[in-house]
Amino acid sequence: MQAYDYIIIGQGIAGTVISHQLREAGMTVLVINQTNANASSRVAAGIINPITGRKMSLTWRAHDLFPYLWDFYSQLEKQLGIKALHLQEIYRPFLEVVEQNDWMGKSAEDNFKPFVNSVNAPAEEGIHAPHDGLALNQAGWLDLNLLLDTYRDALGVHYREAAFREEDLLLTAEGVEYEGVKAKGIIYAQGYAVGESKYWEGLPFRPVKGEVLTIELDRDFERIYNRGVFALPLGNHRYRVGATYDNHNLNYEVTEQARKTLLEKLEGLVKLSPKVVDQRAGIRPATKDRRPFIGQHPDYPQIFLFGGLGTKGVSLAPFFGEQLKNLLLKGTKIEPEVDIYRFF
Ligand SMILES: Cc1cc2nc3c(=O)[nH]c(=O)nc-3n(C[C@H](O)[C@H](O)[C@H](O)COP(=O)(O)OP(=O)(O)OC[C@H]3O[C@@H](n4cnc5c(N)ncnc54)[C@H](O)[C@@H]3O)c2cc1C
């Protein structure tokens, strides 16, 4: 029987990050993943945004997450020999003068200062920005498909393309056994699908469907523009535009309604006419309390969870993956706000 330190189920951003962190620490891992073009990490724009939402609030734990994530992904892309991380300003147009005045004040506060480049930067030609806008620092995006594909290839024989069947998982005194492999433990990193596991069924998941468009415009913008929707430049006049939020229809179907909503919002942001070239839907592994689900199963110590990354998997995964790694390696406690122990 083949032996590994850990089996990881799922190779979205969660499975990729924790796998890399464990391997860097000298552990061996087997990743079992069933590729799905609609997996959240495959559909996501990969945006890294320190100040978000209608109210423009600071991302939860931004001061811890952001310094960590830039280092983490730059090192990973260097090791893989790819360019997946793009540091790029995110620009939010002001619709009223009062917003600009507000941000003049806020940008001087310690909380916001490291994330604000400018509060009166003019937008590029072709953007509706009647009162200039807020240009954010430490922002950008991660090319998730490129990263995930390259990482899967780098795993080589330590990657299995297959659907994991929980009924075949055997819990033993030493750890787990699964299809000819034994390991000290198993880490569930299956995105929203983890809610179907009998080990995690009681957790308060709250998956949210999201749709995104790929469009073409007549020109290439330098920045990511964001107000109501984001328009993320992919190069060659292409943009990703998103996203919708729907917690009722949890399926992968693309809808006319979502396309209409996104295009209407885009009209308020961009003056140019878009041509839609693609539309995709995915399901975010969100949670009721909007905090990740990380840690060790209270009854089965060989079973672990790395999930619940919600709407911000790219920003959250490196910092909290490090905590899971430290739990596995040294028994260090996961911080209570994200530890699944909060529900047991
Ligand atoms: C429309 C949309 C836009 C988004 N935009 C952003 C954004 O701009 N920035 C950001 O940070 N986040 C964004 N997100 C959220 C982000 O996608 C998630 O936080 C993150 O991708 C979750 O990663 P994950 O690895 O936990 O799950 P997933 O990406 O779902 O990965 C789970 C993996 O496990 C596999 N799997 C599931 N079941 C099994 C099984 N039984 N056997 C084997 N394999 C299995 C799946 O196929 C998949 O490969 C967006 C999400 C959506 C839907």
mmCIF file of C-alpha atoms and ligand atoms in Angstrom:
data_model
loop_
_atom_site.group_PDB
_atom_site.id
_atom_site.type_symbol
_atom_site.label_atom_id
_atom_site.label_comp_id
_atom_site.label_asym_id
_atom_site.label_seq_id
_atom_site.Cartn_x
_atom_site.Cartn_y
_atom_site.Cartn_z
ATOM 1 C CA MET A 1 0.000 0.000 0.000
ATOM 2 C CA GLN A 2 1.285 3.466 -0.949
ATOM 3 C CA ALA A 3 1.853 5.810 2.011
ATOM 4 C CA TYR A 4 1.382 9.570 2.162
ATOM 5 C CA ASP A 5 1.250 12.019 5.028
ATOM 6 C CA TYR A 6 -2.079 13.466 3.855
ATOM 7 C CA ILE A 7 -4.727 12.872 1.218
ATOM 8 C CA ILE A 8 -6.324 16.101 -0.015
ATOM 9 C CA ILE A 9 -9.720 16.010 -1.679
ATOM 10 C CA GLY A 10 -10.222 18.821 -4.190
ATOM 11 C CA GLN A 11 -7.809 20.965 -6.134
ATOM 12 C CA GLY A 12 -9.464 24.335 -6.233
ATOM 13 C CA ILE A 13 -7.567 27.191 -4.655
ATOM 14 C CA ALA A 14 -7.996 25.658 -1.166
ATOM 15 C CA GLY A 15 -6.583 22.237 -2.120
ATOM 16 C CA THR A 16 -3.792 23.818 -4.156
ATOM 17 C CA VAL A 17 -2.674 26.171 -1.396
ATOM 18 C CA ILE A 18 -2.716 23.636 1.442
ATOM 19 C CA SER A 19 -1.026 21.041 -0.730
ATOM 20 C CA HIS A 20 1.781 23.467 -1.550
ATOM 21 C CA GLN A 21 2.177 24.542 2.064
ATOM 22 C CA LEU A 22 2.417 20.948 3.288
ATOM 23 C CA ARG A 23 4.874 19.926 0.575
ATOM 24 C CA GLU A 24 7.043 22.956 1.322
ATOM 25 C CA ALA A 25 7.109 21.763 4.937
ATOM 26 C CA GLY A 26 8.406 18.364 3.798
ATOM 27 C CA MET A 27 5.122 16.444 3.920
ATOM 28 C CA THR A 28 3.907 14.126 1.172
ATOM 29 C CA VAL A 29 0.398 14.576 -0.203
ATOM 30 C CA LEU A 30 -1.875 12.834 -2.655
ATOM 31 C CA VAL A 31 -4.420 15.151 -4.253
ATOM 32 C CA ILE A 32 -7.631 13.587 -5.540
ATOM 33 C CA ASN A 33 -9.702 15.919 -7.660
ATOM 34 C CA GLN A 34 -12.421 15.720 -10.220
ATOM 35 C CA THR A 35 -11.905 18.633 -12.585
ATOM 36 C CA ASN A 36 -15.054 20.661 -13.072
ATOM 37 C CA ALA A 37 -15.153 23.726 -15.313
ATOM 38 C CA ASN A 38 -17.856 25.117 -13.005
ATOM 39 C CA ALA A 39 -15.880 24.714 -9.785
ATOM 40 C CA SER A 40 -15.797 28.029 -7.952
ATOM 41 C CA SER A 41 -12.062 28.482 -8.474
ATOM 42 C CA ARG A 42 -12.474 27.839 -12.198
ATOM 43 C CA VAL A 43 -15.210 30.435 -12.650
ATOM 44 C CA ALA A 44 -13.897 33.075 -10.239
ATOM 45 C CA ALA A 45 -12.263 36.240 -11.500
ATOM 46 C CA GLY A 46 -9.568 35.796 -8.851
ATOM 47 C CA ILE A 47 -9.748 39.424 -7.785
ATOM 48 C CA ILE A 48 -7.771 40.516 -4.734
ATOM 49 C CA ASN A 49 -9.487 43.573 -3.333
ATOM 50 C CA PRO A 50 -8.736 45.118 0.063
ATOM 51 C CA ILE A 51 -11.806 47.412 0.148
ATOM 52 C CA THR A 52 -15.076 45.940 -1.037
ATOM 53 C CA GLY A 53 -18.853 46.004 -1.093
ATOM 54 C CA ARG A 54 -21.407 48.705 -1.541
ATOM 55 C CA LYS A 55 -20.261 50.310 1.688
ATOM 56 C CA MET A 56 -16.605 50.029 0.696
ATOM 57 C CA SER A 57 -15.496 48.306 3.893
ATOM 58 C CA LEU A 58 -12.066 47.029 4.618
ATOM 59 C CA THR A 59 -11.811 43.298 3.819
ATOM 60 C CA TRP A 60 -11.980 41.274 7.027
ATOM 61 C CA ARG A 61 -8.414 40.754 8.359
ATOM 62 C CA ALA A 62 -6.942 42.667 5.401
ATOM 63 C CA HIS A 63 -3.900 43.760 7.402
ATOM 64 C CA ASP A 64 -2.980 40.110 8.059
ATOM 65 C CA LEU A 65 -4.103 38.565 4.783
ATOM 66 C CA PHE A 66 -2.641 40.976 2.273
ATOM 67 C CA PRO A 67 1.051 41.099 3.191
ATOM 68 C CA TYR A 68 0.988 37.310 3.398
ATOM 69 C CA LEU A 69 -0.770 36.592 0.116
ATOM 70 C CA TRP A 70 1.515 38.648 -2.135
ATOM 71 C CA ASP A 71 4.589 36.821 -0.864
ATOM 72 C CA PHE A 72 2.883 33.452 -1.019
ATOM 73 C CA TYR A 73 1.613 33.661 -4.584
ATOM 74 C CA SER A 74 4.759 35.353 -5.940
ATOM 75 C CA GLN A 75 6.887 32.537 -4.582
ATOM 76 C CA LEU A 76 4.516 29.894 -5.874
ATOM 77 C CA GLU A 77 4.358 31.354 -9.387
ATOM 78 C CA LYS A 78 8.148 31.642 -9.412
ATOM 79 C CA GLN A 79 8.517 27.982 -8.484
ATOM 80 C CA LEU A 80 6.022 26.978 -11.161
ATOM 81 C CA GLY A 81 7.623 29.242 -13.778
ATOM 82 C CA ILE A 82 4.401 31.109 -14.621
ATOM 83 C CA LYS A 83 2.945 34.612 -14.348
ATOM 84 C CA ALA A 84 -0.370 34.161 -12.588
ATOM 85 C CA LEU A 85 -0.371 37.008 -10.055
ATOM 86 C CA HIS A 86 -1.175 40.469 -11.397
ATOM 87 C CA LEU A 87 -0.734 43.468 -9.151
ATOM 88 C CA GLN A 88 -3.171 45.964 -10.646
ATOM 89 C CA GLU A 89 -5.006 49.027 -9.377
ATOM 90 C CA ILE A 90 -8.706 48.626 -8.708
ATOM 91 C CA TYR A 91 -10.549 51.832 -9.458
ATOM 92 C CA ARG A 92 -13.962 52.815 -8.130
ATOM 93 C CA PRO A 93 -15.509 55.882 -9.751
ATOM 94 C CA PHE A 94 -17.211 58.402 -7.451
ATOM 95 C CA LEU A 95 -20.724 59.269 -8.509
ATOM 96 C CA GLU A 96 -21.006 62.237 -6.147
ATOM 97 C CA VAL A 97 -18.587 64.838 -4.784
ATOM 98 C CA VAL A 98 -19.498 63.847 -1.236
ATOM 99 C CA GLU A 99 -17.953 60.395 -1.793
ATOM 100 C CA GLN A 100 -14.694 61.963 -2.800
ATOM 101 C CA ASN A 101 -14.735 64.157 0.303
ATOM 102 C CA ASP A 102 -15.438 61.120 2.499
ATOM 103 C CA TRP A 103 -12.510 59.252 1.049
ATOM 104 C CA MET A 104 -10.199 62.260 1.466
ATOM 105 C CA GLY A 105 -10.721 61.749 5.195
ATOM 106 C CA LYS A 106 -10.816 57.968 5.278
ATOM 107 C CA SER A 107 -7.653 57.553 3.228
ATOM 108 C CA ALA A 108 -5.676 59.227 6.002
ATOM 109 C CA GLU A 109 -6.868 56.658 8.591
ATOM 110 C CA ASP A 110 -4.342 53.973 9.540
ATOM 111 C CA ASN A 111 -6.792 51.238 8.582
ATOM 112 C CA PHE A 112 -7.208 52.377 4.991
ATOM 113 C CA LYS A 113 -3.937 54.182 4.282
ATOM 114 C CA PRO A 114 -1.918 51.160 3.080
ATOM 115 C CA PHE A 115 -4.616 50.264 0.568
ATOM 116 C CA VAL A 116 -5.324 53.637 -1.031
ATOM 117 C CA ASN A 117 -3.216 54.958 -3.903
ATOM 118 C CA SER A 118 -5.268 58.011 -4.720
ATOM 119 C CA VAL A 119 -8.680 59.576 -4.041
ATOM 120 C CA ASN A 120 -8.740 61.901 -7.028
ATOM 121 C CA ALA A 121 -7.216 59.914 -9.841
ATOM 122 C CA PRO A 122 -8.874 60.536 -13.201
ATOM 123 C CA ALA A 123 -10.328 57.450 -14.862
ATOM 124 C CA GLU A 124 -9.229 56.292 -18.286
ATOM 125 C CA GLU A 125 -11.184 57.467 -21.321
ATOM 126 C CA GLY A 126 -14.286 55.319 -21.723
ATOM 127 C CA ILE A 127 -15.194 55.016 -18.014
ATOM 128 C CA HIS A 128 -18.078 56.860 -16.338
ATOM 129 C CA ALA A 129 -16.351 58.744 -13.535
ATOM 130 C CA PRO A 130 -17.977 62.161 -13.179
ATOM 131 C CA HIS A 131 -16.068 62.942 -9.978
ATOM 132 C CA ASP A 132 -12.872 60.965 -10.489
ATOM 133 C CA GLY A 133 -12.432 57.929 -8.263
ATOM 134 C CA LEU A 134 -10.668 55.876 -5.667
ATOM 135 C CA ALA A 135 -7.612 53.946 -6.868
ATOM 136 C CA LEU A 136 -6.677 51.029 -4.626
ATOM 137 C CA ASN A 137 -3.264 49.703 -3.819
ATOM 138 C CA GLN A 138 -2.296 46.090 -2.974
ATOM 139 C CA ALA A 139 -4.996 44.987 -5.379
ATOM 140 C CA GLY A 140 -5.056 42.833 -8.491
ATOM 141 C CA TRP A 141 -5.989 39.330 -9.538
ATOM 142 C CA LEU A 142 -4.785 35.782 -9.700
ATOM 143 C CA ASP A 143 -5.118 33.774 -12.897
ATOM 144 C CA LEU A 144 -6.666 30.783 -11.174
ATOM 145 C CA ASN A 145 -7.013 28.514 -14.209
ATOM 146 C CA LEU A 146 -3.360 28.969 -15.112
ATOM 147 C CA LEU A 147 -2.236 28.409 -11.522
ATOM 148 C CA LEU A 148 -4.428 25.361 -10.946
ATOM 149 C CA ASP A 149 -3.515 23.677 -14.238
ATOM 150 C CA THR A 150 0.202 24.270 -13.752
ATOM 151 C CA TYR A 151 0.112 23.121 -10.142
ATOM 152 C CA ARG A 152 -1.800 19.953 -11.087
ATOM 153 C CA ASP A 153 0.856 19.148 -13.701
ATOM 154 C CA ALA A 154 3.634 19.806 -11.170
ATOM 155 C CA LEU A 155 2.034 17.309 -8.758
ATOM 156 C CA GLY A 156 2.547 14.605 -11.394
ATOM 157 C CA VAL A 157 1.924 11.152 -9.920
ATOM 158 C CA HIS A 158 0.768 12.727 -6.656
ATOM 159 C CA TYR A 159 -2.399 13.904 -8.413
ATOM 160 C CA ARG A 160 -5.322 11.618 -9.208
ATOM 161 C CA GLU A 161 -8.076 12.743 -11.534
ATOM 162 C CA ALA A 162 -11.065 10.993 -9.971
ATOM 163 C CA ALA A 163 -14.257 11.487 -8.019
ATOM 164 C CA PHE A 164 -13.677 10.784 -4.328
ATOM 165 C CA ARG A 165 -16.194 8.314 -2.898
ATOM 166 C CA GLU A 166 -16.568 8.770 0.827
ATOM 167 C CA GLU A 167 -18.087 5.298 1.273
ATOM 168 C CA ASP A 168 -14.694 3.817 0.321
ATOM 169 C CA LEU A 169 -12.796 5.802 2.946
ATOM 170 C CA LEU A 170 -11.608 3.665 5.831
ATOM 171 C CA LEU A 171 -10.723 5.219 9.187
ATOM 172 C CA THR A 172 -7.985 3.281 10.981
ATOM 173 C CA ALA A 173 -6.045 3.611 14.220
ATOM 174 C CA GLU A 174 -3.109 5.067 12.237
ATOM 175 C CA GLY A 175 -5.133 7.410 10.053
ATOM 176 C CA VAL A 176 -7.044 6.657 6.856
ATOM 177 C CA GLU A 177 -6.987 4.256 3.936
ATOM 178 C CA TYR A 178 -8.441 4.913 0.524
ATOM 179 C CA GLU A 179 -8.076 2.872 -2.672
ATOM 180 C CA GLY A 180 -4.659 1.392 -1.990
ATOM 181 C CA VAL A 181 -3.285 4.466 -0.217
ATOM 182 C CA LYS A 182 -2.780 5.050 3.483
ATOM 183 C CA ALA A 183 -2.202 8.399 5.138
ATOM 184 C CA LYS A 184 -2.083 10.050 8.557
ATOM 185 C CA GLY A 185 -5.157 12.020 7.655
ATOM 186 C CA ILE A 186 -7.459 13.377 5.000
ATOM 187 C CA ILE A 187 -8.203 17.015 4.226
ATOM 188 C CA TYR A 188 -11.537 17.911 2.659
ATOM 189 C CA ALA A 189 -11.051 20.869 0.293
ATOM 190 C CA GLN A 190 -13.996 20.213 -1.995
ATOM 191 C CA GLY A 191 -15.488 23.682 -2.104
ATOM 192 C CA TYR A 192 -19.246 23.835 -1.656
ATOM 193 C CA ALA A 193 -19.533 20.061 -2.352
ATOM 194 C CA VAL A 194 -18.110 19.371 1.105
ATOM 195 C CA GLY A 195 -21.616 20.010 2.439
ATOM 196 C CA GLU A 196 -22.544 16.582 1.028
ATOM 197 C CA SER A 197 -20.038 14.787 3.266
ATOM 198 C CA LYS A 198 -21.498 12.831 6.171
ATOM 199 C CA TYR A 199 -18.675 14.145 8.345
ATOM 200 C CA TRP A 200 -19.502 17.811 7.746
ATOM 201 C CA GLU A 201 -23.236 17.781 7.122
ATOM 202 C CA GLY A 202 -24.128 19.655 10.317
ATOM 203 C CA LEU A 203 -22.065 22.731 9.502
ATOM 204 C CA PRO A 204 -23.917 25.933 8.557
ATOM 205 C CA PHE A 205 -22.923 26.221 4.903
ATOM 206 C CA ARG A 206 -24.638 28.857 2.797
ATOM 207 C CA PRO A 207 -23.523 28.349 -0.802
ATOM 208 C CA VAL A 208 -24.061 31.219 -3.220
ATOM 209 C CA LYS A 209 -24.288 30.869 -6.980
ATOM 210 C CA GLY A 210 -22.469 33.449 -9.073
ATOM 211 C CA GLU A 211 -22.323 34.175 -12.781
ATOM 212 C CA VAL A 212 -19.647 35.971 -14.774
ATOM 213 C CA LEU A 213 -19.336 37.097 -18.375
ATOM 214 C CA THR A 214 -16.365 37.324 -20.671
ATOM 215 C CA ILE A 215 -16.777 40.293 -22.971
ATOM 216 C CA GLU A 216 -14.833 42.205 -25.592
ATOM 217 C CA LEU A 217 -14.510 45.984 -25.718
ATOM 218 C CA ASP A 218 -12.846 48.189 -28.312
ATOM 219 C CA ARG A 219 -9.904 49.005 -26.085
ATOM 220 C CA ASP A 220 -7.697 47.702 -23.287
ATOM 221 C CA PHE A 221 -7.973 49.438 -19.918
ATOM 222 C CA GLU A 222 -4.992 49.581 -17.565
ATOM 223 C CA ARG A 223 -6.965 49.117 -14.379
ATOM 224 C CA ILE A 224 -9.660 46.873 -12.952
ATOM 225 C CA TYR A 225 -12.807 49.027 -12.799
ATOM 226 C CA ASN A 226 -15.383 48.280 -10.152
ATOM 227 C CA ARG A 227 -18.694 49.858 -9.363
ATOM 228 C CA GLY A 228 -21.803 47.667 -9.261
ATOM 229 C CA VAL A 229 -19.822 45.187 -11.360
ATOM 230 C CA PHE A 230 -16.143 44.660 -11.963
ATOM 231 C CA ALA A 231 -14.497 44.799 -15.393
ATOM 232 C CA LEU A 232 -11.230 42.925 -15.187
ATOM 233 C CA PRO A 233 -8.925 43.352 -18.209
ATOM 234 C CA LEU A 234 -7.585 40.019 -19.480
ATOM 235 C CA GLY A 235 -5.670 41.496 -22.448
ATOM 236 C CA ASN A 236 -6.495 41.493 -26.178
ATOM 237 C CA HIS A 237 -9.613 43.605 -25.518
ATOM 238 C CA ARG A 238 -11.140 40.863 -23.338
ATOM 239 C CA TYR A 239 -12.630 41.394 -19.884
ATOM 240 C CA ARG A 240 -14.177 39.333 -17.174
ATOM 241 C CA VAL A 241 -17.331 40.999 -15.827
ATOM 242 C CA GLY A 242 -19.163 39.927 -12.696
ATOM 243 C CA ALA A 243 -20.570 38.831 -10.552
ATOM 244 C CA THR A 244 -24.107 37.939 -9.503
ATOM 245 C CA TYR A 245 -25.207 36.526 -6.117
ATOM 246 C CA ASP A 246 -27.998 33.973 -5.847
ATOM 247 C CA ASN A 247 -28.489 31.671 -2.883
ATOM 248 C CA HIS A 248 -31.679 30.003 -4.133
ATOM 249 C CA ASN A 249 -30.846 28.431 -7.473
ATOM 250 C CA LEU A 250 -27.814 26.350 -6.616
ATOM 251 C CA ASN A 251 -26.990 24.989 -10.048
ATOM 252 C CA TYR A 252 -24.492 25.651 -12.828
ATOM 253 C CA GLU A 253 -26.972 26.952 -15.383
ATOM 254 C CA VAL A 254 -26.241 30.317 -16.951
ATOM 255 C CA THR A 255 -29.263 32.600 -17.054
ATOM 256 C CA GLU A 256 -30.551 35.350 -19.271
ATOM 257 C CA GLN A 257 -31.423 37.293 -16.111
ATOM 258 C CA ALA A 258 -27.829 37.299 -14.842
ATOM 259 C CA ARG A 259 -26.508 38.352 -18.243
ATOM 260 C CA LYS A 260 -28.995 41.206 -18.388
ATOM 261 C CA THR A 261 -28.205 42.360 -14.856
ATOM 262 C CA LEU A 262 -24.460 42.324 -15.455
ATOM 263 C CA LEU A 263 -24.740 44.174 -18.785
ATOM 264 C CA GLU A 264 -27.024 46.816 -17.289
ATOM 265 C CA LYS A 265 -24.599 47.430 -14.464
ATOM 266 C CA LEU A 266 -21.685 47.479 -16.880
ATOM 267 C CA GLU A 267 -23.423 50.209 -18.850
ATOM 268 C CA GLY A 268 -23.223 52.410 -15.766
ATOM 269 C CA LEU A 269 -19.469 51.832 -15.555
ATOM 270 C CA VAL A 270 -18.154 51.636 -19.104
ATOM 271 C CA LYS A 271 -19.137 53.871 -22.015
ATOM 272 C CA LEU A 272 -18.203 51.343 -24.727
ATOM 273 C CA SER A 273 -20.465 48.644 -26.178
ATOM 274 C CA PRO A 274 -19.594 45.137 -25.026
ATOM 275 C CA LYS A 275 -19.710 41.955 -27.069
ATOM 276 C CA VAL A 276 -20.426 38.939 -24.861
ATOM 277 C CA VAL A 277 -18.235 35.959 -25.727
ATOM 278 C CA ASP A 278 -18.838 33.657 -22.761
ATOM 279 C CA GLN A 279 -20.946 33.221 -19.627
ATOM 280 C CA ARG A 280 -20.235 30.904 -16.713
ATOM 281 C CA ALA A 281 -21.778 29.958 -13.393
ATOM 282 C CA GLY A 282 -20.196 28.585 -10.241
ATOM 283 C CA ILE A 283 -21.132 28.078 -6.603
ATOM 284 C CA ARG A 284 -19.202 29.879 -3.887
ATOM 285 C CA PRO A 285 -18.508 27.823 -0.752
ATOM 286 C CA ALA A 286 -19.915 30.494 1.520
ATOM 287 C CA THR A 287 -20.956 30.067 5.150
ATOM 288 C CA LYS A 288 -23.680 31.517 7.343
ATOM 289 C CA ASP A 289 -21.322 33.476 9.544
ATOM 290 C CA ARG A 290 -19.157 34.460 6.545
ATOM 291 C CA ARG A 291 -16.045 32.986 8.069
ATOM 292 C CA PRO A 292 -14.000 30.056 6.756
ATOM 293 C CA PHE A 293 -14.476 26.513 8.081
ATOM 294 C CA ILE A 294 -11.072 25.188 9.058
ATOM 295 C CA GLY A 295 -9.804 22.534 11.408
ATOM 296 C CA GLN A 296 -9.974 19.020 12.733
ATOM 297 C CA HIS A 297 -13.083 16.890 13.094
ATOM 298 C CA PRO A 298 -14.045 16.703 16.792
ATOM 299 C CA ASP A 299 -14.833 12.957 16.674
ATOM 300 C CA TYR A 300 -12.467 11.728 13.968
ATOM 301 C CA PRO A 301 -9.040 13.290 14.535
ATOM 302 C CA GLN A 302 -7.715 12.040 11.190
ATOM 303 C CA ILE A 303 -10.246 14.129 9.250
ATOM 304 C CA PHE A 304 -9.681 17.824 8.495
ATOM 305 C CA LEU A 305 -11.531 20.575 6.680
ATOM 306 C CA PHE A 306 -10.212 23.501 4.668
ATOM 307 C CA GLY A 307 -13.249 25.248 3.270
ATOM 308 C CA GLY A 308 -15.871 27.911 3.533
ATOM 309 C CA LEU A 309 -13.724 30.401 1.653
ATOM 310 C CA GLY A 310 -16.834 32.163 0.355
ATOM 311 C CA THR A 311 -16.386 35.130 -1.932
ATOM 312 C CA LYS A 312 -12.697 35.712 -1.244
ATOM 313 C CA GLY A 313 -10.887 32.409 -1.562
ATOM 314 C CA VAL A 314 -7.828 33.915 -3.208
ATOM 315 C CA SER A 315 -7.182 36.324 -0.349
ATOM 316 C CA LEU A 316 -8.096 33.947 2.486
ATOM 317 C CA ALA A 317 -6.467 30.672 1.419
ATOM 318 C CA PRO A 318 -2.750 31.422 1.996
ATOM 319 C CA PHE A 319 -3.089 32.931 5.491
ATOM 320 C CA PHE A 320 -5.505 30.325 6.822
ATOM 321 C CA GLY A 321 -3.820 27.461 4.995
ATOM 322 C CA GLU A 322 -0.740 28.336 7.026
ATOM 323 C CA GLN A 323 -2.811 27.891 10.201
ATOM 324 C CA LEU A 324 -4.037 24.477 9.068
ATOM 325 C CA LYS A 325 -0.485 23.478 8.185
ATOM 326 C CA ASN A 326 0.677 24.492 11.665
ATOM 327 C CA LEU A 327 -2.135 22.473 13.233
ATOM 328 C CA LEU A 328 -1.061 19.394 11.256
ATOM 329 C CA LEU A 329 2.637 19.849 11.871
ATOM 330 C CA LYS A 330 2.805 21.225 15.393
ATOM 331 C CA GLY A 331 -0.668 20.957 16.848
ATOM 332 C CA THR A 332 -0.941 24.770 16.945
ATOM 333 C CA LYS A 333 -4.540 25.858 17.484
ATOM 334 C CA ILE A 334 -6.522 27.404 14.635
ATOM 335 C CA GLU A 335 -7.829 30.828 15.602
ATOM 336 C CA PRO A 336 -11.317 30.524 17.099
ATOM 337 C CA GLU A 337 -13.140 32.714 14.573
ATOM 338 C CA VAL A 338 -12.416 30.274 11.729
ATOM 339 C CA ASP A 339 -11.991 27.019 13.669
ATOM 340 C CA ILE A 340 -14.859 24.585 13.031
ATOM 341 C CA TYR A 341 -14.816 23.889 16.772
ATOM 342 C CA ARG A 342 -17.010 26.952 17.105
ATOM 343 C CA PHE A 343 -19.926 24.757 16.010
ATOM 344 C CA PHE A 344 -19.297 21.731 18.217
HETATM 345 C C1 LIG B 1 -18.810 33.928 -10.037
HETATM 346 C C2 LIG B 1 -17.771 33.860 -8.972
HETATM 347 C C3 LIG B 1 -16.837 34.889 -8.882
HETATM 348 C C4 LIG B 1 -15.854 34.843 -7.888
HETATM 349 N N1 LIG B 1 -14.919 35.829 -7.846
HETATM 350 C C5 LIG B 1 -13.927 35.760 -6.927
HETATM 351 C C6 LIG B 1 -12.891 36.711 -6.930
HETATM 352 O O1 LIG B 1 -12.837 37.602 -7.789
HETATM 353 N N2 LIG B 1 -11.935 36.619 -5.957
HETATM 354 C C7 LIG B 1 -11.942 35.610 -5.019
HETATM 355 O O2 LIG B 1 -11.054 35.566 -4.164
HETATM 356 N N3 LIG B 1 -12.932 34.695 -5.005
HETATM 357 C C8 LIG B 1 -13.903 34.751 -5.927
HETATM 358 N N4 LIG B 1 -14.887 33.806 -5.925
HETATM 359 C C9 LIG B 1 -14.917 32.838 -4.823
HETATM 360 C C10 LIG B 1 -13.873 31.760 -5.045
HETATM 361 O O3 LIG B 1 -14.137 31.144 -6.263
HETATM 362 C C11 LIG B 1 -13.893 30.755 -3.898
HETATM 363 O O4 LIG B 1 -13.682 31.397 -2.665
HETATM 364 C C12 LIG B 1 -12.806 29.699 -4.047
HETATM 365 O O5 LIG B 1 -12.550 29.430 -5.387
HETATM 366 C C13 LIG B 1 -13.158 28.422 -3.323
HETATM 367 O O6 LIG B 1 -12.150 27.498 -3.553
HETATM 368 P P1 LIG B 1 -12.224 25.991 -3.051
HETATM 369 O O7 LIG B 1 -10.940 25.369 -3.438
HETATM 370 O O8 LIG B 1 -12.618 25.975 -1.619
HETATM 371 O O9 LIG B 1 -13.444 25.334 -3.845
HETATM 372 P P2 LIG B 1 -13.586 24.922 -5.386
HETATM 373 O O10 LIG B 1 -12.997 25.942 -6.256
HETATM 374 O O11 LIG B 1 -15.018 24.591 -5.571
HETATM 375 O O12 LIG B 1 -12.711 23.617 -5.527
HETATM 376 C C14 LIG B 1 -13.127 22.356 -5.075
HETATM 377 C C15 LIG B 1 -12.544 21.284 -5.969
HETATM 378 O O13 LIG B 1 -12.948 20.012 -5.451
HETATM 379 C C16 LIG B 1 -13.451 19.221 -6.513
HETATM 380 N N5 LIG B 1 -14.389 18.235 -5.977
HETATM 381 C C17 LIG B 1 -15.591 18.411 -5.420
HETATM 382 N N6 LIG B 1 -16.132 17.235 -5.053
HETATM 383 C C18 LIG B 1 -15.225 16.303 -5.372
HETATM 384 C C19 LIG B 1 -15.175 14.859 -5.234
HETATM 385 N N7 LIG B 1 -16.193 14.163 -4.681
HETATM 386 N N8 LIG B 1 -14.086 14.207 -5.676
HETATM 387 C C20 LIG B 1 -13.044 14.863 -6.223
HETATM 388 N N9 LIG B 1 -13.034 16.208 -6.378
HETATM 389 C C21 LIG B 1 -14.105 16.917 -5.953
HETATM 390 C C22 LIG B 1 -14.101 20.243 -7.435
HETATM 391 O O14 LIG B 1 -14.312 19.743 -8.732
HETATM 392 C C23 LIG B 1 -13.051 21.350 -7.405
HETATM 393 O O15 LIG B 1 -12.021 21.092 -8.319
HETATM 394 C C24 LIG B 1 -15.849 33.794 -6.933
HETATM 395 C C25 LIG B 1 -16.770 32.749 -7.058
HETATM 396 C C26 LIG B 1 -17.719 32.774 -8.075
HETATM 397 C C27 LIG B 1 -18.684 31.636 -8.197
#
